[in-house]
């Protein structure tokens, strides 16, 4: 998901540094140092806010001048999918892995201008249900009220959706039934000092009601409601060495006035406990007409999360809720490929009329594979 400019920004100073050190006019990429890139172009490409298909593809590493000096080494075995010694189970896993690759490469359904309608296998669907959302929640979090205190219950479970508003809806629903006393944290919002010198700034935009109502990607809400034991997600890098990175899933251990104690439940630091303070956050969303700064805990409830946030995680139970179809390259592939077993995945698809369906859109920009 890294923009090609990030790699190019590293390439140029390394060339300068090693050219100066040797005195030679070497133009070797990265100053002659070997760099290993890890990734999968079937997954979500660099995020370009409001970008067109061409802009997103052009932001990828395969569109950089660096790419012509790269040698592609392909991995052929899906190590996320676990297999048993049973020959039938091995065959099912192999077929599932191939189906995932076909979805990632746009070989299912026939891609037309980047979009295709594909049919999800019957055994992966929740269908013929009067309340499919409740059934999906029960699949991912079975007997929640009986198991919420289990040490590893939330470690490898999540409900995924393409957009934040659907994620918020599911999180609110689960938080309301989660046992325990709610604690509410309200943010302190203000205009950035750099904006105050702007003579054309409309004073009505600076009122607390307006600032408190602003919601932006990566920014915690003004009103944050939590309970002890609830899974949450960290929205900022705080201490990468200790595993406190943007996207890390945590479980609330205790709720204080000035700090929240959490336990890491994803990544390589599972079980570590830390205290999260309030920090001042400034959104980077260019669509906002004013520059806001919000002082709040950088946390969001994460019974459910967006597909983009789930990238890179391995989960034993995944519920995919497609109230609206995916909207960019690789989202469907990423969502379906988070599971470690085929029987750990269930999908709910709603059509434009809100009825259950067995087909959904898959978006693949095939031109990103052209130079591979």
CSV table of C-alpha atoms in Angstrom, one decimal:
chain,number,residue,atom,x,y,z
A,1,UNK,CA,0.0,0.0,0.0
A,2,UNK,CA,3.0,2.3,0.0
A,3,UNK,CA,3.0,5.0,-2.6
A,4,UNK,CA,5.8,4.8,-5.1
A,5,UNK,CA,7.0,8.2,-4.0
A,6,UNK,CA,8.0,6.7,-0.7
A,7,UNK,CA,10.5,4.3,-2.4
A,8,UNK,CA,11.7,7.0,-4.8
A,9,UNK,CA,12.4,9.4,-1.8
A,10,UNK,CA,14.6,6.7,-0.3
A,11,UNK,CA,16.4,5.9,-3.6
A,12,UNK,CA,17.6,9.4,-4.4
A,13,UNK,CA,19.4,10.2,-1.1
A,14,UNK,CA,21.0,6.8,-1.0
A,15,UNK,CA,22.4,7.4,-4.5
A,16,UNK,CA,23.8,10.7,-3.4
A,17,UNK,CA,25.3,9.3,-0.2
A,18,UNK,CA,27.1,6.4,-1.8
A,19,UNK,CA,28.2,8.5,-4.8
A,20,UNK,CA,29.8,10.9,-2.4
A,21,UNK,CA,31.4,8.1,-0.4
A,22,UNK,CA,33.0,6.4,-3.5
A,23,UNK,CA,33.6,9.4,-5.6
A,24,UNK,CA,32.2,7.4,-8.6
A,25,UNK,CA,29.2,8.6,-10.6
A,26,UNK,CA,27.2,5.4,-9.9
A,27,UNK,CA,23.5,5.5,-10.8
A,28,UNK,CA,22.7,2.1,-9.3
A,29,UNK,CA,19.3,2.0,-7.6
A,30,UNK,CA,19.5,2.7,-3.9
A,31,UNK,CA,23.2,3.4,-4.2
A,32,UNK,CA,23.9,-0.2,-5.0
A,33,UNK,CA,22.3,-1.6,-1.9
A,34,UNK,CA,20.1,-4.6,-2.2
A,35,UNK,CA,16.5,-3.8,-1.2
A,36,UNK,CA,13.8,-6.5,-0.7
A,37,UNK,CA,10.2,-5.5,-1.3
A,38,UNK,CA,7.4,-7.7,0.1
A,39,UNK,CA,3.9,-7.5,-1.1
A,40,UNK,CA,1.2,-8.7,-3.4
A,41,UNK,CA,-0.3,-6.6,-6.2
A,42,UNK,CA,-3.5,-8.5,-5.9
A,43,UNK,CA,-4.1,-6.7,-2.7
A,44,UNK,CA,-5.2,-3.1,-2.1
A,45,UNK,CA,-3.1,-0.6,-4.0
A,46,UNK,CA,-1.8,2.7,-2.5
A,47,UNK,CA,-4.6,4.9,-1.3
A,48,UNK,CA,-5.0,8.1,-3.4
A,49,UNK,CA,-7.8,10.1,-1.8
A,50,UNK,CA,-10.4,10.8,-4.5
A,51,UNK,CA,-8.0,9.3,-7.1
A,52,UNK,CA,-9.0,7.9,-10.5
A,53,UNK,CA,-8.2,4.4,-11.6
A,54,UNK,CA,-5.2,5.7,-13.6
A,55,UNK,CA,-3.9,7.7,-10.6
A,56,UNK,CA,-4.1,4.7,-8.3
A,57,UNK,CA,-2.3,2.4,-10.7
A,58,UNK,CA,0.3,5.1,-11.4
A,59,UNK,CA,1.0,5.4,-7.6
A,60,UNK,CA,2.0,1.7,-7.4
A,61,UNK,CA,5.6,0.5,-7.2
A,62,UNK,CA,5.2,-1.3,-10.6
A,63,UNK,CA,4.7,2.1,-12.2
A,64,UNK,CA,7.9,3.6,-10.8
A,65,UNK,CA,11.2,4.0,-12.6
A,66,UNK,CA,12.7,1.7,-9.9
A,67,UNK,CA,10.6,-1.3,-11.1
A,68,UNK,CA,12.7,-1.9,-14.2
A,69,UNK,CA,15.7,-2.7,-12.0
A,70,UNK,CA,13.7,-5.2,-9.8
A,71,UNK,CA,13.7,-9.0,-10.1
A,72,UNK,CA,10.4,-10.6,-9.2
A,73,UNK,CA,10.6,-13.7,-6.9
A,74,UNK,CA,7.2,-15.4,-6.7
A,75,UNK,CA,5.9,-17.3,-3.7
A,76,UNK,CA,3.7,-20.2,-4.6
A,77,UNK,CA,2.3,-21.6,-1.4
A,78,UNK,CA,-0.5,-20.0,0.7
A,79,UNK,CA,0.9,-20.4,4.2
A,80,UNK,CA,-2.0,-18.6,5.9
A,81,UNK,CA,-4.4,-21.5,5.0
A,82,UNK,CA,-3.8,-24.3,7.4
A,83,UNK,CA,-4.2,-27.9,6.3
A,84,UNK,CA,-4.7,-31.2,8.0
A,85,UNK,CA,-3.5,-34.7,6.9
A,86,UNK,CA,-6.9,-35.6,5.5
A,87,UNK,CA,-6.6,-35.8,1.7
A,88,UNK,CA,-10.1,-34.4,1.2
A,89,UNK,CA,-9.4,-31.4,3.4
A,90,UNK,CA,-6.1,-30.8,1.5
A,91,UNK,CA,-7.9,-30.8,-1.8
A,92,UNK,CA,-10.6,-28.4,-0.6
A,93,UNK,CA,-7.9,-26.1,0.8
A,94,UNK,CA,-6.0,-26.2,-2.5
A,95,UNK,CA,-9.2,-25.4,-4.5
A,96,UNK,CA,-10.0,-22.5,-2.1
A,97,UNK,CA,-6.5,-21.1,-2.4
A,98,UNK,CA,-6.7,-21.2,-6.2
A,99,UNK,CA,-10.2,-19.5,-6.1
A,100,UNK,CA,-8.7,-16.7,-4.0
A,101,UNK,CA,-5.9,-16.2,-6.5
A,102,UNK,CA,-8.4,-16.1,-9.4
A,103,UNK,CA,-10.4,-13.4,-7.6
A,104,UNK,CA,-7.3,-11.4,-6.9
A,105,UNK,CA,-6.3,-11.6,-10.6
A,106,UNK,CA,-9.8,-10.9,-12.0
A,107,UNK,CA,-10.1,-14.4,-13.6
A,108,UNK,CA,-13.6,-15.0,-12.1
A,109,UNK,CA,-16.7,-13.5,-13.7
A,110,UNK,CA,-15.0,-11.7,-16.5
A,111,UNK,CA,-13.6,-8.3,-15.7
A,112,UNK,CA,-15.2,-5.5,-17.7
A,113,UNK,CA,-13.6,-2.1,-17.2
A,114,UNK,CA,-12.2,-3.2,-13.8
A,115,UNK,CA,-15.5,-4.5,-12.4
A,116,UNK,CA,-17.1,-7.9,-12.5
A,117,UNK,CA,-20.0,-9.7,-10.9
A,118,UNK,CA,-18.9,-12.9,-9.2
A,119,UNK,CA,-20.9,-15.7,-7.5
A,120,UNK,CA,-19.9,-16.6,-4.0
A,121,UNK,CA,-20.1,-20.4,-3.2
A,122,UNK,CA,-23.2,-21.5,-1.3
A,123,UNK,CA,-21.3,-22.9,1.7
A,124,UNK,CA,-19.7,-19.4,2.3
A,125,UNK,CA,-23.0,-17.5,2.3
A,126,UNK,CA,-25.5,-16.7,5.1
A,127,UNK,CA,-28.8,-16.9,3.3
A,128,UNK,CA,-32.6,-17.4,3.9
A,129,UNK,CA,-32.3,-15.6,7.2
A,130,UNK,CA,-34.7,-13.0,8.6
A,131,UNK,CA,-31.8,-11.4,10.5
A,132,UNK,CA,-28.5,-12.1,8.6
A,133,UNK,CA,-26.5,-9.6,10.6
A,134,UNK,CA,-27.3,-11.3,13.9
A,135,UNK,CA,-26.4,-14.7,12.3
A,136,UNK,CA,-23.1,-13.3,11.0
A,137,UNK,CA,-22.3,-11.9,14.5
A,138,UNK,CA,-23.1,-15.3,16.1
A,139,UNK,CA,-20.8,-17.0,13.6
A,140,UNK,CA,-17.9,-14.7,14.3
A,141,UNK,CA,-18.6,-14.2,18.0
A,142,UNK,CA,-20.5,-17.3,19.1
A,143,UNK,CA,-22.2,-17.1,22.6
A,144,UNK,CA,-20.5,-13.7,23.1
A,145,UNK,CA,-22.0,-13.2,26.6
A,146,UNK,CA,-20.5,-16.5,27.7
A,147,UNK,CA,-17.1,-16.2,26.2
A,148,UNK,CA,-16.2,-12.5,26.3
A,149,UNK,CA,-13.9,-13.1,29.4
A,150,UNK,CA,-12.0,-15.9,27.6
A,151,UNK,CA,-8.4,-14.8,27.2
A,152,UNK,CA,-8.0,-15.5,23.5
A,153,UNK,CA,-11.6,-15.0,22.4
A,154,UNK,CA,-11.1,-11.8,20.4
A,155,UNK,CA,-7.6,-12.5,19.1
A,156,UNK,CA,-8.5,-13.9,15.7
A,157,UNK,CA,-12.1,-12.8,15.0
A,158,UNK,CA,-13.4,-9.8,13.1
A,159,UNK,CA,-16.3,-8.7,11.0
A,160,UNK,CA,-15.2,-6.8,7.8
A,161,UNK,CA,-16.9,-4.3,5.7
A,162,UNK,CA,-15.8,-1.9,2.9
A,163,UNK,CA,-16.8,1.4,4.5
A,164,UNK,CA,-16.6,3.1,7.9
A,165,UNK,CA,-20.3,3.8,8.3
A,166,UNK,CA,-21.2,0.1,8.1
A,167,UNK,CA,-18.4,-0.7,10.5
A,168,UNK,CA,-19.7,1.9,13.0
A,169,UNK,CA,-23.2,0.4,12.7
A,170,UNK,CA,-22.0,-3.1,13.6
A,171,UNK,CA,-19.7,-1.9,16.4
A,172,UNK,CA,-22.5,0.1,18.0
A,173,UNK,CA,-24.8,-2.9,17.9
A,174,UNK,CA,-22.3,-5.2,19.5
A,175,UNK,CA,-21.2,-2.6,22.1
A,176,UNK,CA,-24.8,-2.2,23.2
A,177,UNK,CA,-25.2,-5.9,24.1
A,178,UNK,CA,-21.7,-6.2,25.6
A,179,UNK,CA,-21.9,-6.6,29.4
A,180,UNK,CA,-20.4,-4.0,31.7
A,181,UNK,CA,-20.7,-0.3,32.4
A,182,UNK,CA,-20.2,2.2,29.6
A,183,UNK,CA,-17.6,5.0,30.0
A,184,UNK,CA,-17.8,8.0,27.8
A,185,UNK,CA,-14.8,10.1,26.6
A,186,UNK,CA,-15.4,13.4,24.9
A,187,UNK,CA,-12.7,15.0,22.8
A,188,UNK,CA,-11.5,18.6,23.0
A,189,UNK,CA,-11.7,20.1,19.5
A,190,UNK,CA,-10.3,23.4,18.2
A,191,UNK,CA,-9.0,25.0,15.0
A,192,UNK,CA,-5.3,24.6,14.4
A,193,UNK,CA,-3.4,27.7,15.3
A,194,UNK,CA,-2.1,28.0,11.7
A,195,UNK,CA,-5.7,28.5,10.6
A,196,UNK,CA,-6.5,31.3,13.1
A,197,UNK,CA,-4.5,33.8,10.9
A,198,UNK,CA,-6.9,33.2,8.0
A,199,UNK,CA,-9.0,36.4,7.8
A,200,UNK,CA,-11.5,34.6,5.5
A,201,UNK,CA,-12.3,31.9,8.0
A,202,UNK,CA,-16.0,31.8,8.7
A,203,UNK,CA,-16.5,32.1,12.5
A,204,UNK,CA,-19.6,29.8,12.3
A,205,UNK,CA,-17.3,26.9,11.3
A,206,UNK,CA,-15.4,27.3,14.6
A,207,UNK,CA,-18.4,26.5,16.9
A,208,UNK,CA,-18.0,23.5,19.1
A,209,UNK,CA,-21.0,21.7,17.6
A,210,UNK,CA,-19.5,21.9,14.1
A,211,UNK,CA,-16.1,20.8,15.2
A,212,UNK,CA,-17.4,17.9,17.3
A,213,UNK,CA,-19.5,16.6,14.5
A,214,UNK,CA,-16.6,16.2,12.1
A,215,UNK,CA,-15.7,12.6,11.2
A,216,UNK,CA,-12.7,11.8,9.2
A,217,UNK,CA,-10.7,8.7,8.2
A,218,UNK,CA,-8.2,7.8,10.9
A,219,UNK,CA,-9.6,10.3,13.4
A,220,UNK,CA,-11.4,9.0,16.6
A,221,UNK,CA,-14.9,10.3,17.0
A,222,UNK,CA,-15.7,13.2,19.4
A,223,UNK,CA,-17.7,10.8,21.5
A,224,UNK,CA,-15.8,7.6,22.3
A,225,UNK,CA,-17.8,5.0,24.3
A,226,UNK,CA,-15.9,2.0,25.8
A,227,UNK,CA,-16.4,-0.9,28.2
A,228,UNK,CA,-13.9,-3.1,29.9
A,229,UNK,CA,-13.1,-6.1,27.8
A,230,UNK,CA,-14.1,-4.6,24.5
A,231,UNK,CA,-11.7,-5.0,21.5
A,232,UNK,CA,-10.4,-1.7,20.1
A,233,UNK,CA,-8.1,-0.6,17.3
A,234,UNK,CA,-5.2,1.8,17.6
A,235,UNK,CA,-5.5,4.7,15.1
A,236,UNK,CA,-1.9,6.1,15.3
A,237,UNK,CA,1.7,4.9,15.6
A,238,UNK,CA,2.7,5.4,19.2
A,239,UNK,CA,5.5,2.9,19.9
A,240,UNK,CA,6.3,0.7,16.9
A,241,UNK,CA,9.0,-1.2,18.8
A,242,UNK,CA,6.5,-2.2,21.4
A,243,UNK,CA,3.9,-3.2,18.8
A,244,UNK,CA,1.7,-0.1,19.3
A,245,UNK,CA,1.2,0.7,15.6
A,246,UNK,CA,-1.7,2.1,13.5
A,247,UNK,CA,-4.1,-0.8,13.0
A,248,UNK,CA,-3.0,-2.9,16.0
A,249,UNK,CA,-5.9,-4.5,17.8
A,250,UNK,CA,-6.1,-4.2,21.6
A,251,UNK,CA,-8.5,-5.3,24.4
A,252,UNK,CA,-9.5,-2.8,27.1
A,253,UNK,CA,-8.3,-3.8,30.5
A,254,UNK,CA,-9.2,-0.8,32.6
A,255,UNK,CA,-10.7,2.7,31.9
A,256,UNK,CA,-9.1,5.6,33.8
A,257,UNK,CA,-9.8,9.3,33.6
A,258,UNK,CA,-6.5,10.2,31.8
A,259,UNK,CA,-5.3,6.9,30.5
A,260,UNK,CA,-6.8,3.6,29.2
A,261,UNK,CA,-5.0,0.3,29.9
A,262,UNK,CA,-5.0,-2.1,27.0
A,263,UNK,CA,-3.7,-5.5,26.1
A,264,UNK,CA,-2.4,-6.3,22.6
A,265,UNK,CA,-4.3,-9.0,20.8
A,266,UNK,CA,-2.8,-8.9,17.3
A,267,UNK,CA,0.7,-9.0,15.8
A,268,UNK,CA,3.9,-10.2,17.5
A,269,UNK,CA,3.4,-8.6,20.9
A,270,UNK,CA,0.2,-10.4,21.9
A,271,UNK,CA,-0.4,-10.2,25.7
A,272,UNK,CA,1.7,-7.1,26.3
A,273,UNK,CA,-0.1,-4.4,28.3
A,274,UNK,CA,0.3,-0.6,27.8
A,275,UNK,CA,-1.4,2.6,28.9
A,276,UNK,CA,-2.8,4.8,26.1
A,277,UNK,CA,-3.0,8.6,26.7
A,278,UNK,CA,-5.0,11.2,25.0
A,279,UNK,CA,-3.1,12.8,22.1
A,280,UNK,CA,-3.7,15.7,19.8
A,281,UNK,CA,-4.6,14.5,16.3
A,282,UNK,CA,-4.8,16.5,13.1
A,283,UNK,CA,-6.7,14.8,10.2
A,284,UNK,CA,-5.0,14.8,6.8
A,285,UNK,CA,-8.3,14.6,4.9
A,286,UNK,CA,-8.1,17.3,2.2
A,287,UNK,CA,-11.8,17.4,1.8
A,288,UNK,CA,-12.2,19.2,5.2
A,289,UNK,CA,-12.6,22.9,4.7
A,290,UNK,CA,-10.9,23.7,8.0
A,291,UNK,CA,-7.9,22.4,9.8
A,292,UNK,CA,-9.1,20.7,12.9
A,293,UNK,CA,-7.1,19.4,15.9
A,294,UNK,CA,-8.7,16.9,18.2
A,295,UNK,CA,-7.4,15.8,21.6
A,296,UNK,CA,-8.8,12.3,22.2
A,297,UNK,CA,-7.7,8.7,22.8
A,298,UNK,CA,-6.5,7.3,19.4
A,299,UNK,CA,-8.9,4.3,19.7
A,300,UNK,CA,-11.9,2.9,18.0
A,301,UNK,CA,-14.1,-0.1,18.9
A,302,UNK,CA,-13.2,-3.0,16.6
A,303,UNK,CA,-15.6,-5.8,16.8
A,304,UNK,CA,-15.8,-4.9,13.1
A,305,UNK,CA,-13.2,-3.1,10.9
A,306,UNK,CA,-12.8,-1.9,7.4
A,307,UNK,CA,-11.2,-4.2,4.8
A,308,UNK,CA,-8.3,-1.8,4.4
A,309,UNK,CA,-7.4,-2.0,8.1
A,310,UNK,CA,-7.5,-5.8,8.0
A,311,UNK,CA,-4.8,-6.1,5.4
A,312,UNK,CA,-1.9,-8.2,6.7
A,313,UNK,CA,-3.9,-9.8,9.5
A,314,UNK,CA,-4.6,-13.6,9.8
A,315,UNK,CA,-7.9,-14.5,11.4
A,316,UNK,CA,-9.6,-17.8,12.3
A,317,UNK,CA,-13.2,-16.4,12.0
A,318,UNK,CA,-14.1,-13.7,9.5
A,319,UNK,CA,-17.6,-12.4,8.7
A,320,UNK,CA,-17.8,-10.2,5.6
A,321,UNK,CA,-20.7,-7.9,5.4
A,322,UNK,CA,-21.3,-6.4,2.0
A,323,UNK,CA,-24.1,-4.0,2.5
A,324,UNK,CA,-22.5,-2.1,-0.4
A,325,UNK,CA,-20.1,-3.7,-2.8
A,326,UNK,CA,-16.3,-3.2,-2.7
A,327,UNK,CA,-15.2,-0.1,-4.5
A,328,UNK,CA,-11.5,-0.4,-5.3
A,329,UNK,CA,-8.8,-2.9,-6.5
A,330,UNK,CA,-8.1,-5.9,-4.3
A,331,UNK,CA,-10.7,-5.2,-1.5
A,332,UNK,CA,-12.7,-8.4,-2.1
A,333,UNK,CA,-9.5,-10.5,-2.4
A,334,UNK,CA,-8.1,-9.1,0.9
A,335,UNK,CA,-11.4,-9.7,2.7
A,336,UNK,CA,-11.8,-13.3,1.6
A,337,UNK,CA,-8.1,-14.2,2.1
A,338,UNK,CA,-7.8,-13.2,5.8
A,339,UNK,CA,-9.0,-16.6,7.0
A,340,UNK,CA,-6.8,-19.5,8.0
A,341,UNK,CA,-9.5,-22.0,7.0
A,342,UNK,CA,-12.3,-22.0,4.5
A,343,UNK,CA,-14.9,-23.0,7.1
A,344,UNK,CA,-13.9,-19.9,9.1
A,345,UNK,CA,-15.5,-17.5,6.5
A,346,UNK,CA,-19.1,-16.4,6.1
A,347,UNK,CA,-20.4,-13.7,3.8
A,348,UNK,CA,-23.6,-11.6,3.8
A,349,UNK,CA,-24.4,-9.8,0.6
A,350,UNK,CA,-27.2,-7.3,0.2
A,351,UNK,CA,-28.4,-6.1,-3.2
A,352,UNK,CA,-29.5,-2.6,-4.1
A,353,UNK,CA,-33.0,-3.3,-2.6
A,354,UNK,CA,-31.5,-4.6,0.7
A,355,UNK,CA,-32.3,-8.3,-0.1
A,356,UNK,CA,-29.9,-11.2,0.4
A,357,UNK,CA,-27.9,-12.0,-2.7
A,358,UNK,CA,-25.2,-14.5,-3.8
A,359,UNK,CA,-23.4,-12.3,-6.3
A,360,UNK,CA,-21.2,-9.2,-5.7
A,361,UNK,CA,-18.8,-6.9,-7.4
A,362,UNK,CA,-15.1,-7.6,-7.7
A,363,UNK,CA,-12.8,-4.7,-8.7
A,364,UNK,CA,-9.5,-5.6,-10.3
A,365,UNK,CA,-7.2,-3.2,-12.3
A,366,UNK,CA,-5.4,-5.7,-14.5
A,367,UNK,CA,-3.0,-3.1,-15.8
A,368,UNK,CA,-1.1,-3.2,-12.5
A,369,UNK,CA,0.0,-6.7,-13.3
A,370,UNK,CA,1.4,-5.7,-16.8
A,371,UNK,CA,5.0,-5.3,-15.7
A,372,UNK,CA,5.1,-8.4,-13.5
